[in-house]
Coordinates of C-alpha atoms in Angstrom, one line a residue:
Chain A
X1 CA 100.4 48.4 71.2
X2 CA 104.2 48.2 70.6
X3 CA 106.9 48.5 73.6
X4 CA 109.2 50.7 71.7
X5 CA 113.0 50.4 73.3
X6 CA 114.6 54.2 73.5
X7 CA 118.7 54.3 74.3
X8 CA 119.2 57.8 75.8
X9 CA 122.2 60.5 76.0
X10 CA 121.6 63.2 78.2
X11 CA 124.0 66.3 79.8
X12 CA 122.0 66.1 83.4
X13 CA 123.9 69.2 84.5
X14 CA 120.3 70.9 84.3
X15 CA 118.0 68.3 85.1
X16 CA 116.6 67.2 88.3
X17 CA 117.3 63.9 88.0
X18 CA 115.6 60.7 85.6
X19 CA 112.8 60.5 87.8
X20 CA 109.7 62.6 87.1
X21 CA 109.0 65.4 89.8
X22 CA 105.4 67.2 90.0
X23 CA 107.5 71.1 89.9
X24 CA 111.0 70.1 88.7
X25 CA 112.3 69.8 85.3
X26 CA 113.7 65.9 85.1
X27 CA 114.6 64.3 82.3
X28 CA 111.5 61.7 81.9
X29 CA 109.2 64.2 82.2
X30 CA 111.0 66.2 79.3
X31 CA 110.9 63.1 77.3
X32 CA 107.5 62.0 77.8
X33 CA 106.6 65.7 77.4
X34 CA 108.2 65.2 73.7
X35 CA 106.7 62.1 72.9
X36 CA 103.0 63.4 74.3
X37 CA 104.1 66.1 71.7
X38 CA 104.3 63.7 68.6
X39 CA 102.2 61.3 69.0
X40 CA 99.4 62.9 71.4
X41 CA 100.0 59.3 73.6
X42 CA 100.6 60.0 77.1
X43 CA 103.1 57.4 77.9
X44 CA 104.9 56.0 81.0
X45 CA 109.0 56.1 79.9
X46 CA 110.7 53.3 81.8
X47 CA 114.2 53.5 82.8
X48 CA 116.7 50.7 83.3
X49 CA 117.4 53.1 87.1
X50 CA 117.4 56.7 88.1
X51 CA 119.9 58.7 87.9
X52 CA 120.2 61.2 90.5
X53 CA 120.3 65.6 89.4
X54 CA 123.3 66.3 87.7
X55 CA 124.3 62.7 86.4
X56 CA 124.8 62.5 82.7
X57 CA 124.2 59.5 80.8
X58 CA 125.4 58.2 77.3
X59 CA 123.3 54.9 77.5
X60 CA 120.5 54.8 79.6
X61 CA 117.7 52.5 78.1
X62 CA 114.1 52.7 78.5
X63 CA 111.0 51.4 77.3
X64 CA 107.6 52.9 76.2
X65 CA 104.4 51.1 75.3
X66 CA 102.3 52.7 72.6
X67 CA 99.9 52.9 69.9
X68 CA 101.3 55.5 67.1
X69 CA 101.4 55.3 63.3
X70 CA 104.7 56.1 63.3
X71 CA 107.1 53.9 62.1
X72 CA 110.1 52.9 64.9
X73 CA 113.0 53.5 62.4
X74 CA 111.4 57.1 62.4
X75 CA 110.9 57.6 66.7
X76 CA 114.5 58.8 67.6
X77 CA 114.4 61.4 64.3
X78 CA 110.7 63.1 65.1
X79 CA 111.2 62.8 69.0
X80 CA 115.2 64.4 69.2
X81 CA 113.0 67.5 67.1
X82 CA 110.7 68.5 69.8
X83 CA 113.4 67.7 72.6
X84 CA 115.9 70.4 73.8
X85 CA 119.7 69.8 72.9
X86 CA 120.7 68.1 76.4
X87 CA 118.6 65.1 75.5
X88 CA 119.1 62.7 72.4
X89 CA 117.4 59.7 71.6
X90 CA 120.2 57.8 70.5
X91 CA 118.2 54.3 69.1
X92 CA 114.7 53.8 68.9
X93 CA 113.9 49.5 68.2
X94 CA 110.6 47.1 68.9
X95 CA 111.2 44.7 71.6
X96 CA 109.4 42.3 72.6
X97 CA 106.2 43.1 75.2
X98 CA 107.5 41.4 77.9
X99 CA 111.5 43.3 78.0
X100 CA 112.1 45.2 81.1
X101 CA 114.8 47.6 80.9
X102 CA 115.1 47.4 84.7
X103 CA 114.3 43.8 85.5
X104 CA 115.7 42.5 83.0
X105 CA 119.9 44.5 83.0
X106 CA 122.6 42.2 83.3
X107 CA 124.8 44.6 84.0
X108 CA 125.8 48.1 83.8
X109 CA 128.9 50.3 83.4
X110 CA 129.4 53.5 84.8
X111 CA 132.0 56.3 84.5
X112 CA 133.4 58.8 86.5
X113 CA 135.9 61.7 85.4
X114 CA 137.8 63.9 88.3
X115 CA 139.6 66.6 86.2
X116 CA 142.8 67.1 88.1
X117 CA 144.7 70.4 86.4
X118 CA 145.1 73.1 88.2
X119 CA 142.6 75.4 86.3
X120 CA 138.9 74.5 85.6
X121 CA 137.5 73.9 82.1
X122 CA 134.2 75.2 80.9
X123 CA 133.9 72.4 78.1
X124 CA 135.2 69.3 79.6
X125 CA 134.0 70.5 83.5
X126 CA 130.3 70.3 83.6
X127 CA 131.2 66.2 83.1
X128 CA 134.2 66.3 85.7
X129 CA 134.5 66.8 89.3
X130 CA 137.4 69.4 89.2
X131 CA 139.5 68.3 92.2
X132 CA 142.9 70.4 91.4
X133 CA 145.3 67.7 93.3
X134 CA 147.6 65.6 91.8
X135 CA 146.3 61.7 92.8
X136 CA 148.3 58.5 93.3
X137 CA 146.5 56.2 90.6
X138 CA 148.5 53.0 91.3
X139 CA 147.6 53.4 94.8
X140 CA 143.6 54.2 93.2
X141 CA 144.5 50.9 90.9
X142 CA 145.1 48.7 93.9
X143 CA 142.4 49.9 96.0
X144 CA 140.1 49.5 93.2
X145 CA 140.9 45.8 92.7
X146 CA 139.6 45.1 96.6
X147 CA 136.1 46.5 95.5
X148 CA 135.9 44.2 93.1
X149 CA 134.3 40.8 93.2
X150 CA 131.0 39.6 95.1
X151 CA 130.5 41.6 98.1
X152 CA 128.2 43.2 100.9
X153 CA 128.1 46.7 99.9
X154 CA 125.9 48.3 102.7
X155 CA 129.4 50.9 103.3
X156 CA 129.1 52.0 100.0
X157 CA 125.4 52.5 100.1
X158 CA 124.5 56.2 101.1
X159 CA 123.0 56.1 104.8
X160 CA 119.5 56.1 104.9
X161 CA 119.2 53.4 102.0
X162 CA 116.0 51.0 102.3
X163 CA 117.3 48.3 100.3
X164 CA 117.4 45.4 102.3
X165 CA 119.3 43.2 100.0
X166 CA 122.8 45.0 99.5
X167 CA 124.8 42.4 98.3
X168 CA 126.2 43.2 94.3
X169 CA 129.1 41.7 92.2
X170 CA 131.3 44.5 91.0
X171 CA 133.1 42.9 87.9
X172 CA 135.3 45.4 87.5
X173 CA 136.5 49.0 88.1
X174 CA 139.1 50.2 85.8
X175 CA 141.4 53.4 86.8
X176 CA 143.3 55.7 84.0
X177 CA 144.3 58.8 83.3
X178 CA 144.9 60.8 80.4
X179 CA 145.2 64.4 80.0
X180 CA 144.5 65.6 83.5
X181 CA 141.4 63.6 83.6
X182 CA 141.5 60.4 85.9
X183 CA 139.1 58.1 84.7
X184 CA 136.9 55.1 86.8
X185 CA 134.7 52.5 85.0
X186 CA 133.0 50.8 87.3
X187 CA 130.9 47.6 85.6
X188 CA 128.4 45.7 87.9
X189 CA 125.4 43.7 88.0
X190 CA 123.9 46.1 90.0
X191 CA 124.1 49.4 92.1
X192 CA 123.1 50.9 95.7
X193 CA 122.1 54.2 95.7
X194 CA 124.7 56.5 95.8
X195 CA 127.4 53.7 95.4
X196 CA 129.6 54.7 92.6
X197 CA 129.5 58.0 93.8
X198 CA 131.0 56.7 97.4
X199 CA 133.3 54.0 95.0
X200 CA 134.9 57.7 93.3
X201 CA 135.0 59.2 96.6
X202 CA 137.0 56.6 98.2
X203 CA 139.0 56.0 95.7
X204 CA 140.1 59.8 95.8
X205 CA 140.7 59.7 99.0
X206 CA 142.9 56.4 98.7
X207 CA 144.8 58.7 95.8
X208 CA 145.2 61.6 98.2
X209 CA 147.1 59.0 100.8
X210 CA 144.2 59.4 103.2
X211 CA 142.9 56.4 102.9
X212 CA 144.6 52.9 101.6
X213 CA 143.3 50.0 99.8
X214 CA 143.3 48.0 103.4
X215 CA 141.0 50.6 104.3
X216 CA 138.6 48.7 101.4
X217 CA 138.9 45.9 103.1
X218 CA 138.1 47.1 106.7
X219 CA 134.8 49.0 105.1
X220 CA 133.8 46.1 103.4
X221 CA 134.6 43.4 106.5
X222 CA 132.7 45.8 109.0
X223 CA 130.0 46.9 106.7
X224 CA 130.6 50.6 108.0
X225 CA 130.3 53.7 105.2
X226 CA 131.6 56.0 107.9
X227 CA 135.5 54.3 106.9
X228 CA 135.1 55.2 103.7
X229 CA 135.3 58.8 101.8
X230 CA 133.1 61.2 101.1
X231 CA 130.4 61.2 98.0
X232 CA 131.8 62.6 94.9
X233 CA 129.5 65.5 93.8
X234 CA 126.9 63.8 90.8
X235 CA 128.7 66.0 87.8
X236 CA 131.4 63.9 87.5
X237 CA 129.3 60.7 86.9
X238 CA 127.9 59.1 83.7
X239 CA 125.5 56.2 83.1
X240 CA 127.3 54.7 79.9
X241 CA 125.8 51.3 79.2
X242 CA 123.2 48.6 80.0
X243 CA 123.6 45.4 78.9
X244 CA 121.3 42.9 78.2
X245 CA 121.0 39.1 76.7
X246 CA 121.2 40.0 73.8
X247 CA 118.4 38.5 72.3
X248 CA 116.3 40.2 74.4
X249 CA 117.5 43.2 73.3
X250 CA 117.6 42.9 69.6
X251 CA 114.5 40.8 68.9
X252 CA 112.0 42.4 67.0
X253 CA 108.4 42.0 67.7
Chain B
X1 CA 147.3 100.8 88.8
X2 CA 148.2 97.5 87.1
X3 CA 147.6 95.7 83.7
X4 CA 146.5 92.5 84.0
X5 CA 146.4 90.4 81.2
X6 CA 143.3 87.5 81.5
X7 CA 143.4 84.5 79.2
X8 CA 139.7 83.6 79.3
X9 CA 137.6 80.6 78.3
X10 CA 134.0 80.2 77.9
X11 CA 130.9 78.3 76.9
X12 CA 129.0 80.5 75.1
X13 CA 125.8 78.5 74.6
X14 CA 123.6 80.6 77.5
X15 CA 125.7 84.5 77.1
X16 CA 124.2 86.5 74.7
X17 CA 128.2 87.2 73.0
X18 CA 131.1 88.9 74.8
X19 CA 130.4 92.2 74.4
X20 CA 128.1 94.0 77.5
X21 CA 124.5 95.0 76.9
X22 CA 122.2 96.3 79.7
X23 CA 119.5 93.7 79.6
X24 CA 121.5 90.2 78.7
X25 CA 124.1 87.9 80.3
X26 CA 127.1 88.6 78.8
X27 CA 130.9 87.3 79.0
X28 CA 132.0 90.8 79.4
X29 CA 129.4 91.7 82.0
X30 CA 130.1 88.8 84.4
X31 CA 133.5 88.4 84.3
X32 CA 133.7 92.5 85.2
X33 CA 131.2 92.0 88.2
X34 CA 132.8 88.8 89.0
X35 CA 135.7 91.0 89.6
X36 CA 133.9 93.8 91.2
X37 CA 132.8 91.1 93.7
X38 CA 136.3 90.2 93.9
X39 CA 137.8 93.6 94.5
X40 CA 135.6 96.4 94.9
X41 CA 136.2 97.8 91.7
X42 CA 134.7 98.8 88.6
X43 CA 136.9 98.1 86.2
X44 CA 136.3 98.1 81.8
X45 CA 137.3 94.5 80.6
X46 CA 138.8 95.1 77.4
X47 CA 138.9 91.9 75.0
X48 CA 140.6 91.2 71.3
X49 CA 137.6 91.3 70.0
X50 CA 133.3 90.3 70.5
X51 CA 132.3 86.9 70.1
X52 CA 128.5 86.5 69.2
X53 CA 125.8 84.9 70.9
X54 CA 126.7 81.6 71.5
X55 CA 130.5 81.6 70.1
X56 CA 132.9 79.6 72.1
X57 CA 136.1 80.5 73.4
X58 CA 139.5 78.8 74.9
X59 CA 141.9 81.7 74.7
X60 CA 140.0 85.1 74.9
X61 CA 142.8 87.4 75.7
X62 CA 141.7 90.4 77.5
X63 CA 143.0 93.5 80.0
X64 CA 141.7 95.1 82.9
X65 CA 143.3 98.4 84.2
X66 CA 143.1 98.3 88.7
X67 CA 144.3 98.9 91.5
X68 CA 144.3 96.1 94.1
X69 CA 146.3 94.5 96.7
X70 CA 145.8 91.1 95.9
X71 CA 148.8 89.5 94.1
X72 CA 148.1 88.8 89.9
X73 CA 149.2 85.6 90.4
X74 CA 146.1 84.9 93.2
X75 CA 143.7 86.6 90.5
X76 CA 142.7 83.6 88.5
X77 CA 141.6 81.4 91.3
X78 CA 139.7 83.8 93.4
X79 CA 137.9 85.6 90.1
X80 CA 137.3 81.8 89.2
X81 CA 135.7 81.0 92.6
X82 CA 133.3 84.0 91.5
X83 CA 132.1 82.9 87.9
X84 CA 130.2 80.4 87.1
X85 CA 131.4 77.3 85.3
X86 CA 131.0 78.0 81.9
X87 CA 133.4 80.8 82.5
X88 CA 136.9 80.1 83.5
X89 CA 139.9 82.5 83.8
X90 CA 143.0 80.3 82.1
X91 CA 145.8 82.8 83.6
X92 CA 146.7 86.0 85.0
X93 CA 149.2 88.1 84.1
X94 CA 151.2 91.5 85.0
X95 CA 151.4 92.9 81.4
X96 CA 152.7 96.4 80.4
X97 CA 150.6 99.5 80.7
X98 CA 150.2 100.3 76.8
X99 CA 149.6 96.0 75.9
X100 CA 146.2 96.0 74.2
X101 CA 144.5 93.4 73.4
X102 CA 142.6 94.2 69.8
X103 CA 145.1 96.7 68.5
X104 CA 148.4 94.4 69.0
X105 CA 146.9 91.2 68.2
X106 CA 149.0 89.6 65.1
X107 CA 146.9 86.5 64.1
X108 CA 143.6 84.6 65.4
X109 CA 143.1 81.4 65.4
X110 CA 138.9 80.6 65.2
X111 CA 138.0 76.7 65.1
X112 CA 134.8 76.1 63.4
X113 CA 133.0 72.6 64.2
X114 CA 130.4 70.2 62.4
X115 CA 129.0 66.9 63.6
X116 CA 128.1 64.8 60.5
X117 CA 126.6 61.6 62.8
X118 CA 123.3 60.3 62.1
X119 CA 122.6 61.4 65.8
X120 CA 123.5 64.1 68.0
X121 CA 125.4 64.5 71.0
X122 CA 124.9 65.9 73.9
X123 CA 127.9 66.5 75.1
X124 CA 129.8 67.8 72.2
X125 CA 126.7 69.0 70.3
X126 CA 126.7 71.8 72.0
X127 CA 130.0 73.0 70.5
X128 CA 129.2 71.6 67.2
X129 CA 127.1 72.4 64.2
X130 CA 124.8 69.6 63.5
X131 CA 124.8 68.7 60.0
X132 CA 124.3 64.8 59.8
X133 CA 125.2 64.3 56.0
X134 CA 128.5 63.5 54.7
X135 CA 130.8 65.6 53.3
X136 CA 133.2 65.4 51.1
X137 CA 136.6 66.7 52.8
X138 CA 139.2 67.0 49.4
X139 CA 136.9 69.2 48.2
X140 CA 136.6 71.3 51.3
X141 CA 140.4 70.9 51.3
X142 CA 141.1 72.4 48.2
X143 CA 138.3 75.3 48.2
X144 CA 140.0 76.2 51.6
X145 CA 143.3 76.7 49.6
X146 CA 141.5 79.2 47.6
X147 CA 140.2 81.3 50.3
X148 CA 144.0 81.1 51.9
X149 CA 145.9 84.6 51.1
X150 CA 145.5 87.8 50.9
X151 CA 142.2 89.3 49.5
X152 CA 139.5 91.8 50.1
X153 CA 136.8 89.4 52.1
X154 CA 133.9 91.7 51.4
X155 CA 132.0 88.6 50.0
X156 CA 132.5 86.7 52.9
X157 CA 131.4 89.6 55.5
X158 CA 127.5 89.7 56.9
X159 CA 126.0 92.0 54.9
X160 CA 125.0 95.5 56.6
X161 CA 128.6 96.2 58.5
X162 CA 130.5 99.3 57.9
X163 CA 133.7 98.0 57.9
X164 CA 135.3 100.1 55.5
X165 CA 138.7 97.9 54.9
X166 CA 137.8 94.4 54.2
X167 CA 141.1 93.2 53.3
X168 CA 142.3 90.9 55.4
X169 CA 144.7 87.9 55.7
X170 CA 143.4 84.2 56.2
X171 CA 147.7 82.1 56.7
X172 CA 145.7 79.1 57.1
X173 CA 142.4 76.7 56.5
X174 CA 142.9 73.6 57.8
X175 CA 140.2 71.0 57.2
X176 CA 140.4 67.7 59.0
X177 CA 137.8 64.8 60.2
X178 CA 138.0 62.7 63.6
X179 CA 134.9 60.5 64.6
X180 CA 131.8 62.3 62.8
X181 CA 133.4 65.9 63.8
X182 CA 134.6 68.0 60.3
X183 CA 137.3 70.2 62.4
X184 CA 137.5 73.8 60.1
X185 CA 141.1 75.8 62.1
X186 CA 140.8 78.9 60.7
X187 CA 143.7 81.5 61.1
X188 CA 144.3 84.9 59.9
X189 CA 145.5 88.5 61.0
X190 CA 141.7 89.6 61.2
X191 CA 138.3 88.8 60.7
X192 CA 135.6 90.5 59.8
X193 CA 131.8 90.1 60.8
X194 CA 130.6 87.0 60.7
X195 CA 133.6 85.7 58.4
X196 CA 134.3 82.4 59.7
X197 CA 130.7 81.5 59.7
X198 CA 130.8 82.4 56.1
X199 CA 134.0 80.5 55.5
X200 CA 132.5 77.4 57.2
X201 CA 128.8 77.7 55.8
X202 CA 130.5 77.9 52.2
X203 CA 133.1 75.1 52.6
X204 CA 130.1 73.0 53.6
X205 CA 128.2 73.6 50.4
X206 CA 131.2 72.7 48.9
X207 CA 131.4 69.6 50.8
X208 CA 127.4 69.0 49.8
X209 CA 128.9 69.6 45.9
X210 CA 126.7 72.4 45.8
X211 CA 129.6 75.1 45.3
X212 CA 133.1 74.5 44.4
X213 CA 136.3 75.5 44.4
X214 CA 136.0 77.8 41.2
X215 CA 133.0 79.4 43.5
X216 CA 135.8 80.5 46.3
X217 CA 137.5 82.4 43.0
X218 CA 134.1 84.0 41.7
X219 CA 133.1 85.1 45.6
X220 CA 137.0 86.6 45.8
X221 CA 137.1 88.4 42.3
X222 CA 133.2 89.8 42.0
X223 CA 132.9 90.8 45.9
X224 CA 129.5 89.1 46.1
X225 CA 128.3 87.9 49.5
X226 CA 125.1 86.7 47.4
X227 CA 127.3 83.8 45.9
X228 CA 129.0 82.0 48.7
X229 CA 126.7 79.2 51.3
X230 CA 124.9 80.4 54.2
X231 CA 125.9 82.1 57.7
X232 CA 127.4 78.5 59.7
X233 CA 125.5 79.1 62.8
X234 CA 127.6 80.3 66.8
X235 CA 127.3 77.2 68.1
X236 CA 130.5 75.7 65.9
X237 CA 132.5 78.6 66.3
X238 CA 135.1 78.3 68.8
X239 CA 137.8 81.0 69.2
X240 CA 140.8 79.3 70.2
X241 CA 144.0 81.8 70.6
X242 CA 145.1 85.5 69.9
X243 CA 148.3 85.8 69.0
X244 CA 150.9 88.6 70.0
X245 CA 154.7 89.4 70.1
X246 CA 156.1 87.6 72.7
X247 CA 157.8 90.3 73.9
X248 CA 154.3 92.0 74.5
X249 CA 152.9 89.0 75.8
X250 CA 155.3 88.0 78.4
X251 CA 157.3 90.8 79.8
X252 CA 156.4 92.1 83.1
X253 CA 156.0 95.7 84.4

């Protein structure tokens, strides 16, 4: 038996989310599908998180244990032939038996793209939230900055959250903008559900002059989501990159 | 009764081509009942020309003939509100009463795309060809430089059209490379059927060394189809802008 470490792109725009569903299309069910296909191994594919319908994700790693004939170095080839074009296997590696994409993530970096022209694009859209405004990113810079650090995140957590522990370090959240698209990488050791999605949301809202960066510090001091703005719709939101030790993640079996 | 000029982008991946038929998505058919939803009325969307199933496009120029109260310059946004995202009216404009969009266009310009990673992408793999071998560019470069002029095109037009007139002018191939993507920008006062795929599919065996430049000369002089590469498939194909006078293109009624 090999665990079998799978980095994986996918355009979620269709997809019901990472996580399988019994009657919805999601994108480890289309990937386990693929691998049953190949190797006739029904296989648990583990994720380093969910990603909620409609997120994309450029580096989301996962894990699969299995007994196949077929070599690693060939995995990401045979498997990206019997999966359809919104789903790439970008790396396919041994690992050792006891990595865990999830338990193991040091940290991870998200993005989040708010296309700001005045007219919509059909290429560069499906990955943006089109929000046709003009937005005030040095006022977006120095709200960002507040969010950053070690902090009690509960009011960026989406109500209704069971997590009891909701204390993450968010090492940084960095703000530009180039060709009409306003860009936020948020990097952190961890994530609440729904929390860069209320990060982006804020953040817009501090760029609209609706909210300011004090307002951070109120939401964070009182622990309330209700100060904060509203949650940016999933399209504009990418899963770019876990990181691990990296011996961990490039050891061979 | 007004002529509105509508600049028109679109993914083409899920329309089966611009052009209406009675039992498939097309660009043409949902932008016209986008606008019958809009309006009220039935109206012929005229374009410079089809795009196939699967083409691209990011400056579709096309006219509708109606009569409406609401103001051309409302048009975009509230036909956009209509469409779905992979269709996106760019602008709207009052144009004169005999502007038409195939019989006054003065150049095209197509874009023809190839992804030569080791992986795909899928993001921009949807607008590329995947072909992940390298290819040698100079030699694209300079067959390119041989397909530039004026000529009869015959050998690179799909096989089976009536076209009776196949010459046609190509002002410029330009061949250029940027991360992985071989960008082929293609203009000329006409194409024929299927030409740029055959332009692209060619200069790729060329770039492959399996055709060279002296081919481009042999394709040109004998009129064989049978000699150039294959059909590029819709996927790369992009059409980017129609050209007319400015005059044409700008004045008002």
């Amino acid at each position: 038996m090999r665990r079998i470490q799978l980095i994986i792109a996918y355009d979620g725009t269709d997809y019901h989310g990472f996580a399988k569903q019994e009657h919805a299309i999601t994108i480890q069910g289309t990937v386990e599908n693929a691998i049953y296909s190949l190797t006739g191994k029904k296989v648990d594919l583990v994720g380093s998180g969910r990603t909620d319908a409609g997120v994309h994700a450029k580096g989301q790693c996962c894990i699969i244990d299995i007994d196949t004939p077929i070599p690693t170095e060939r995995f990401a080839k045979a498997l990206n032939s019997r999966l359809p074009k919104e789903i790439v296997i970008k790396e396919a590696r041994d690992v050792k038996s006891d990595f865990h994409p999830r338990f193991m993530a040091k940290k991870k970096t998200y993005r989040y793209q708010i296309l700001t022209s005045k007219v919509n694009d059909p290429f560069i859209g499906k990955y943006c939230y089109f929000y046709p405004y003009s937005l005030d990113i040095e006022a977006m810079k120095e709200a960002a900055r507040r969010i950053e650090g070690t902090h009690d995140f509960k009011c960026f957590c989406a109500s209704g959250s069971t997590v009891k522990d909701t204390v993450r370090t968010v090492y940084s959240i960095e703000v530009h903008e180039q060709d009409d698209i306003v860009y936020l990488d948020v990097c952190g050791n961890g994530f609440l559900y729904n929390m860069v999605r209320i990060i982006a949301g804020t953040l817009i809202d501090v760029g609209r002059h609706r909210l300011t960066a004090q307002t951070i510090e109120e939401m964070l001091e009182k622990r309330d989501r209700t100060l904060g703005g509203p949650t940016a719709p999933p399209e504009g939101l990418t899963l770019l990159e876990v990181y691990y030790d990296a011996a961990l993640r490039y050891e061979q079996t």
